[in-house]
């Protein structure tokens, strides 16, 4: 039987322990997300989370120091996932409409995935640390700036058809923002189909013109 080097075995054990740690932490976040979503921040206690997990309080405090840290972790994670969807590297030279399609698909997918904790950014903001609120606001400003830029460029290229850029951008952001009021993940539409259909709706709001329509318009303008 071949023996593993001591260093390799140690790294393997550490990797396993880290994976277990992450799984336990994610379990806490999943339970807390549901409680915060259903009861609100004020209506949820650390004892409630512990009870739902079926563990002792020291278990919970090993991963998080307090309720605020859990809430802020969920808020920032969902905000980053949703509000960085329109960011593309400066070296990406694809047409704006192609990046918009990809960005809106990422945006829709993130909103479906985080439709519960995605509401925390604008619910009970007074309970969060000011630095967390500043980070969320900065993410939102950058999201809309990048979205408006792609919308304008796409319209200039003749690929998009809409009127006011700012209004269109806010309409796109708002339709996903109210997802929590009606979306049922165990309903008739699967999360994957929901994200796909939302993407299609958001692209129509942006005035994404079918390729045949764009080609016809360009040939007529010659």
mmCIF file with all atom_site columns, C-alpha atoms in Angstrom, residues 45 48 59 83 86 109 126 167 177 187 196 221:
data_model
loop_
_atom_site.group_PDB
_atom_site.id
_atom_site.type_symbol
_atom_site.label_atom_id
_atom_site.label_alt_id
_atom_site.label_comp_id
_atom_site.label_asym_id
_atom_site.label_entity_id
_atom_site.label_seq_id
_atom_site.pdbx_PDB_ins_code
_atom_site.Cartn_x
_atom_site.Cartn_y
_atom_site.Cartn_z
_atom_site.occupancy
_atom_site.B_iso_or_equiv
_atom_site.pdbx_formal_charge
_atom_site.auth_seq_id
_atom_site.auth_comp_id
_atom_site.auth_asym_id
_atom_site.auth_atom_id
_atom_site.pdbx_PDB_model_num
ATOM 1  C CA . UNK A 1 45  ? -33.742 35.706 17.506  1.00 0.00 ? 45  UNK A CA 1
ATOM 2  C CA . UNK A 1 48  ? -35.070 30.826 16.925  1.00 0.00 ? 48  UNK A CA 1
ATOM 3  C CA . UNK A 1 59  ? -22.524 25.773 17.725  1.00 0.00 ? 59  UNK A CA 1
ATOM 4  C CA . UNK A 1 83  ? -25.837 43.937 -8.553  1.00 0.00 ? 83  UNK A CA 1
ATOM 5  C CA . UNK A 1 86  ? -23.894 43.934 -15.536 1.00 0.00 ? 86  UNK A CA 1
ATOM 6  C CA . UNK A 1 109 ? -30.796 34.023 -12.317 1.00 0.00 ? 109 UNK A CA 1
ATOM 7  C CA . UNK A 1 126 ? -31.813 50.762 10.150  1.00 0.00 ? 126 UNK A CA 1
ATOM 8  C CA . UNK A 1 167 ? -36.690 54.890 -16.882 1.00 0.00 ? 167 UNK A CA 1
ATOM 9  C CA . UNK A 1 177 ? -36.953 43.536 -7.098  1.00 0.00 ? 177 UNK A CA 1
ATOM 10 C CA . UNK A 1 187 ? -44.616 26.291 -8.057  1.00 0.00 ? 187 UNK A CA 1
ATOM 11 C CA . UNK A 1 196 ? -35.145 32.180 -18.586 1.00 0.00 ? 196 UNK A CA 1
ATOM 12 C CA . UNK A 1 221 ? -31.606 52.040 -44.700 1.00 0.00 ? 221 UNK A CA 1
#
